[in-house]
mmCIF file of C-alpha atoms in Angstrom:
data_model
loop_
_atom_site.group_PDB
_atom_site.id
_atom_site.type_symbol
_atom_site.label_atom_id
_atom_site.label_comp_id
_atom_site.label_asym_id
_atom_site.label_seq_id
_atom_site.Cartn_x
_atom_site.Cartn_y
_atom_site.Cartn_z
ATOM 1 C CA MET Z 1026 -49.530 55.140 -31.406
ATOM 2 C CA ILE Z 1027 -46.921 53.261 -33.401
ATOM 3 C CA TYR Z 1028 -48.290 51.025 -36.142
ATOM 4 C CA ARG Z 1029 -45.832 48.141 -36.383
ATOM 5 C CA THR Z 1030 -45.913 45.916 -39.461
ATOM 6 C CA ASP Z 1031 -43.999 43.256 -41.371
ATOM 7 C CA TYR Z 1032 -44.962 42.464 -44.969
ATOM 8 C CA HIS Z 1033 -42.031 40.231 -45.890
ATOM 9 C CA ILE Z 1034 -42.805 36.952 -44.113
ATOM 10 C CA HIS Z 1035 -42.012 33.589 -45.674
ATOM 11 C CA THR Z 1036 -43.525 30.445 -44.176
ATOM 12 C CA THR Z 1037 -43.120 26.759 -44.910
ATOM 13 C CA PHE Z 1038 -45.053 27.384 -48.134
ATOM 14 C CA SER Z 1039 -41.672 28.524 -49.494
ATOM 15 C CA ASP Z 1040 -38.417 28.921 -47.564
ATOM 16 C CA GLY Z 1041 -39.684 29.997 -44.151
ATOM 17 C CA LYS Z 1042 -38.944 28.070 -40.990
ATOM 18 C CA SER Z 1043 -42.415 28.105 -39.437
ATOM 19 C CA SER Z 1044 -46.099 27.835 -40.227
ATOM 20 C CA PRO Z 1045 -48.278 30.885 -40.840
ATOM 21 C CA GLU Z 1046 -49.892 30.314 -37.429
ATOM 22 C CA GLU Z 1047 -46.538 30.396 -35.643
ATOM 23 C CA TYR Z 1048 -45.545 33.640 -37.359
ATOM 24 C CA THR Z 1049 -48.945 35.129 -36.553
ATOM 25 C CA ASN Z 1050 -48.668 34.205 -32.868
ATOM 26 C CA ASN Z 1051 -45.127 35.610 -32.693
ATOM 27 C CA ALA Z 1052 -46.229 38.823 -34.409
ATOM 28 C CA ILE Z 1053 -49.065 39.259 -31.918
ATOM 29 C CA ALA Z 1054 -46.669 38.628 -29.008
ATOM 30 C CA ALA Z 1055 -44.258 41.201 -30.467
ATOM 31 C CA GLY Z 1056 -47.026 43.805 -30.645
ATOM 32 C CA LEU Z 1057 -47.280 44.065 -34.408
ATOM 33 C CA SER Z 1058 -50.463 45.633 -35.771
ATOM 34 C CA GLU Z 1059 -50.380 44.025 -39.196
ATOM 35 C CA ILE Z 1060 -48.462 41.303 -41.032
ATOM 36 C CA GLY Z 1061 -48.290 40.133 -44.596
ATOM 37 C CA PHE Z 1062 -47.271 36.758 -45.884
ATOM 38 C CA SER Z 1063 -45.279 36.938 -49.100
ATOM 39 C CA GLU Z 1064 -44.070 33.554 -50.246
ATOM 40 C CA HIS Z 1065 -41.296 33.345 -52.812
ATOM 41 C CA LEU Z 1066 -42.579 32.616 -56.316
ATOM 42 C CA SER Z 1067 -40.384 32.064 -59.344
ATOM 43 C CA LEU Z 1068 -42.407 31.437 -62.476
ATOM 44 C CA PHE Z 1069 -39.551 30.579 -64.814
ATOM 45 C CA LYS Z 1070 -37.304 28.306 -62.764
ATOM 46 C CA GLU Z 1071 -38.370 24.799 -61.823
ATOM 47 C CA ASN Z 1072 -37.634 22.793 -58.695
ATOM 48 C CA GLN Z 1073 -36.356 25.637 -56.571
ATOM 49 C CA ASP Z 1074 -36.493 24.479 -52.950
ATOM 50 C CA TRP Z 1075 -36.748 28.052 -51.703
ATOM 51 C CA CYS Z 1076 -39.785 28.929 -53.852
ATOM 52 C CA MET Z 1077 -43.388 27.907 -53.782
ATOM 53 C CA ASN Z 1078 -44.496 25.809 -56.736
ATOM 54 C CA PRO Z 1079 -46.743 28.028 -58.926
ATOM 55 C CA GLY Z 1080 -49.368 25.265 -58.782
ATOM 56 C CA ASN Z 1081 -49.645 25.808 -55.011
ATOM 57 C CA VAL Z 1082 -50.503 29.511 -55.086
ATOM 58 C CA LYS Z 1083 -54.253 28.922 -54.910
ATOM 59 C CA GLU Z 1084 -53.843 26.582 -51.912
ATOM 60 C CA TYR Z 1085 -51.581 29.140 -50.188
ATOM 61 C CA ILE Z 1086 -54.060 31.992 -50.697
ATOM 62 C CA GLU Z 1087 -56.928 29.855 -49.384
ATOM 63 C CA TYR Z 1088 -54.865 28.807 -46.356
ATOM 64 C CA ILE Z 1089 -54.103 32.429 -45.443
ATOM 65 C CA ARG Z 1090 -57.756 33.392 -46.057
ATOM 66 C CA LYS Z 1091 -58.829 30.774 -43.499
ATOM 67 C CA LEU Z 1092 -56.201 31.980 -41.035
ATOM 68 C CA LYS Z 1093 -57.506 35.545 -41.441
ATOM 69 C CA SER Z 1094 -61.043 34.368 -40.715
ATOM 70 C CA ILE Z 1095 -60.091 32.931 -37.314
ATOM 71 C CA THR Z 1096 -57.660 35.662 -36.256
ATOM 72 C CA ASP Z 1097 -59.000 38.957 -34.997
ATOM 73 C CA SER Z 1098 -56.131 40.320 -32.906
ATOM 74 C CA ILE Z 1099 -53.931 41.259 -35.884
ATOM 75 C CA GLU Z 1100 -54.538 42.286 -39.471
ATOM 76 C CA ILE Z 1101 -53.220 39.681 -41.933
ATOM 77 C CA LEU Z 1102 -52.481 40.418 -45.591
ATOM 78 C CA THR Z 1103 -51.747 38.019 -48.430
ATOM 79 C CA GLY Z 1104 -48.969 38.729 -50.882
ATOM 80 C CA LEU Z 1105 -46.343 37.098 -53.027
ATOM 81 C CA GLU Z 1106 -42.682 37.898 -53.542
ATOM 82 C CA VAL Z 1107 -42.284 37.350 -57.257
ATOM 83 C CA ASP Z 1108 -38.975 36.976 -59.055
ATOM 84 C CA HIS Z 1109 -38.877 39.683 -61.680
ATOM 85 C CA VAL Z 1110 -37.450 38.602 -65.008
ATOM 86 C CA PRO Z 1111 -37.035 41.418 -67.554
ATOM 87 C CA GLY Z 1112 -38.868 40.679 -70.782
ATOM 88 C CA ARG Z 1113 -41.354 38.341 -69.089
ATOM 89 C CA GLU Z 1114 -43.664 41.020 -67.666
ATOM 90 C CA LYS Z 1115 -46.733 39.949 -69.676
ATOM 91 C CA GLU Z 1116 -46.420 36.368 -68.460
ATOM 92 C CA ILE Z 1117 -45.973 37.511 -64.867
ATOM 93 C CA GLU Z 1118 -49.027 39.769 -65.099
ATOM 94 C CA GLN Z 1119 -51.133 37.041 -66.716
ATOM 95 C CA PHE Z 1120 -50.261 34.616 -63.950
ATOM 96 C CA LEU Z 1121 -50.823 37.081 -61.097
ATOM 97 C CA SER Z 1122 -54.117 38.328 -62.526
ATOM 98 C CA ASN Z 1123 -55.643 34.969 -61.582
ATOM 99 C CA PHE Z 1124 -55.322 35.706 -57.868
ATOM 100 C CA SER Z 1125 -56.681 38.204 -55.397
ATOM 101 C CA LEU Z 1126 -53.668 39.517 -53.494
ATOM 102 C CA ASP Z 1127 -53.345 42.383 -51.058
ATOM 103 C CA TYR Z 1128 -49.924 43.235 -52.453
ATOM 104 C CA ARG Z 1129 -47.092 42.073 -54.699
ATOM 105 C CA ILE Z 1130 -43.395 42.294 -53.926
ATOM 106 C CA GLY Z 1131 -41.111 42.331 -56.950
ATOM 107 C CA SER Z 1132 -37.597 41.084 -56.316
ATOM 108 C CA VAL Z 1133 -34.517 40.294 -58.309
ATOM 109 C CA HIS Z 1134 -32.748 37.135 -57.215
ATOM 110 C CA TYR Z 1135 -31.430 35.843 -60.527
ATOM 111 C CA LEU Z 1136 -28.748 37.130 -62.818
ATOM 112 C CA GLY Z 1137 -28.808 34.566 -65.570
ATOM 113 C CA GLU Z 1138 -29.397 31.045 -64.333
ATOM 114 C CA LYS Z 1139 -28.121 31.526 -60.785
ATOM 115 C CA THR Z 1140 -29.294 33.501 -57.782
ATOM 116 C CA VAL Z 1141 -27.100 36.182 -56.268
ATOM 117 C CA ASP Z 1142 -27.935 35.233 -52.680
ATOM 118 C CA LEU Z 1143 -27.403 31.486 -52.266
ATOM 119 C CA GLY Z 1144 -23.638 31.602 -51.862
ATOM 120 C CA PRO Z 1145 -20.490 33.610 -52.522
ATOM 121 C CA GLU Z 1146 -19.423 31.143 -55.216
ATOM 122 C CA PHE Z 1147 -21.800 32.959 -57.580
ATOM 123 C CA TYR Z 1148 -19.382 35.914 -57.572
ATOM 124 C CA GLU Z 1149 -16.131 34.024 -58.039
ATOM 125 C CA GLY Z 1150 -14.391 34.786 -61.324
ATOM 126 C CA LYS Z 1151 -17.000 37.332 -62.376
ATOM 127 C CA ASN Z 1152 -16.758 41.034 -63.132
ATOM 128 C CA ILE Z 1153 -18.307 42.554 -60.003
ATOM 129 C CA ASP Z 1154 -18.775 45.932 -61.668
ATOM 130 C CA ARG Z 1155 -20.854 44.340 -64.415
ATOM 131 C CA LEU Z 1156 -22.845 42.278 -61.906
ATOM 132 C CA TYR Z 1157 -23.811 45.448 -60.023
ATOM 133 C CA GLU Z 1158 -24.827 47.218 -63.221
ATOM 134 C CA SER Z 1159 -26.894 44.243 -64.398
ATOM 135 C CA TYR Z 1160 -28.514 43.755 -61.028
ATOM 136 C CA PHE Z 1161 -29.568 47.392 -60.704
ATOM 137 C CA ASP Z 1162 -30.802 47.407 -64.320
ATOM 138 C CA ASN Z 1163 -33.046 44.447 -63.455
ATOM 139 C CA VAL Z 1164 -34.358 46.163 -60.326
ATOM 140 C CA VAL Z 1165 -35.115 49.307 -62.345
ATOM 141 C CA SER Z 1166 -36.941 47.060 -64.825
ATOM 142 C CA ALA Z 1167 -39.029 45.639 -61.971
ATOM 143 C CA VAL Z 1168 -39.875 49.128 -60.702
ATOM 144 C CA SER Z 1169 -40.709 50.400 -64.194
ATOM 145 C CA SER Z 1170 -42.944 47.425 -64.971
ATOM 146 C CA GLY Z 1171 -45.701 48.657 -62.650
ATOM 147 C CA LEU Z 1172 -46.397 45.048 -61.639
ATOM 148 C CA TYR Z 1173 -45.433 45.399 -57.990
ATOM 149 C CA ASP Z 1174 -46.531 47.367 -54.959
ATOM 150 C CA ILE Z 1175 -43.212 46.872 -53.152
ATOM 151 C CA ILE Z 1176 -39.669 46.234 -54.329
ATOM 152 C CA GLY Z 1177 -37.868 43.721 -52.144
ATOM 153 C CA HIS Z 1178 -34.230 44.046 -51.106
ATOM 154 C CA CYS Z 1179 -33.288 46.338 -53.963
ATOM 155 C CA ASP Z 1180 -29.570 45.873 -53.363
ATOM 156 C CA LEU Z 1181 -29.376 42.164 -52.590
ATOM 157 C CA ILE Z 1182 -26.273 42.078 -54.791
ATOM 158 C CA ARG Z 1183 -24.363 43.353 -51.715
ATOM 159 C CA ILE Z 1184 -25.220 40.288 -49.585
ATOM 160 C CA PHE Z 1185 -21.748 38.711 -49.519
ATOM 161 C CA GLY Z 1186 -19.760 41.930 -49.335
ATOM 162 C CA TYR Z 1187 -18.477 42.067 -52.910
ATOM 163 C CA LYS Z 1188 -18.131 45.683 -53.992
ATOM 164 C CA PRO Z 1189 -17.706 47.339 -57.366
ATOM 165 C CA THR Z 1190 -14.554 49.298 -58.118
ATOM 166 C CA PHE Z 1191 -16.693 52.395 -58.741
ATOM 167 C CA ASN Z 1192 -18.959 54.416 -56.456
ATOM 168 C CA PRO Z 1193 -22.417 52.761 -56.831
ATOM 169 C CA GLU Z 1194 -24.257 55.966 -55.904
ATOM 170 C CA PRO Z 1195 -25.330 56.634 -59.543
ATOM 171 C CA LEU Z 1196 -26.968 53.175 -59.609
ATOM 172 C CA TYR Z 1197 -28.977 54.045 -56.497
ATOM 173 C CA GLU Z 1198 -29.869 57.444 -57.949
ATOM 174 C CA LYS Z 1199 -31.135 55.835 -61.161
ATOM 175 C CA LEU Z 1200 -33.225 53.428 -59.077
ATOM 176 C CA ALA Z 1201 -34.587 56.273 -56.937
ATOM 177 C CA ARG Z 1202 -35.619 58.205 -60.068
ATOM 178 C CA ALA Z 1203 -37.454 55.141 -61.378
ATOM 179 C CA MET Z 1204 -39.196 54.683 -58.030
ATOM 180 C CA LYS Z 1205 -40.183 58.346 -57.901
ATOM 181 C CA LYS Z 1206 -41.622 58.157 -61.413
#
């Protein structure tokens, strides 16, 4: 038996296109055994249209709890995809400790004040080599923090096809060592 899952689902609570019910029905139709909702949460950036407002986390968790209680044909988990910001680990942990989650995804979207995935203009005029090094350093920081059960899209920096002038294999090896540890 194949156990099919998806733990990286965003709904209209953040930047998803559909309600939790619609995703649940589609997952059942697709034969998935288990799904997990993991809304985007950025604790240190305000007014991000692709993230859930931190004040709405309790409402989100309660909404998914109610959906779980009326759905018996698929296992539903509740998670969050949290923007990892190096140096802010204590604040992240303090915030997350207020909620009962099935899992936490740690992701790096930001390098400085901008996200790496909202458009290729982020990369224009920048040193791509340095961006790769910084991005992977931040992902290693997320892994090493112990705050997360899953690391999301660990090489999102590649999204628009910009490549460093060097072989990035050592960056991946460093990340793999941190994950192994």
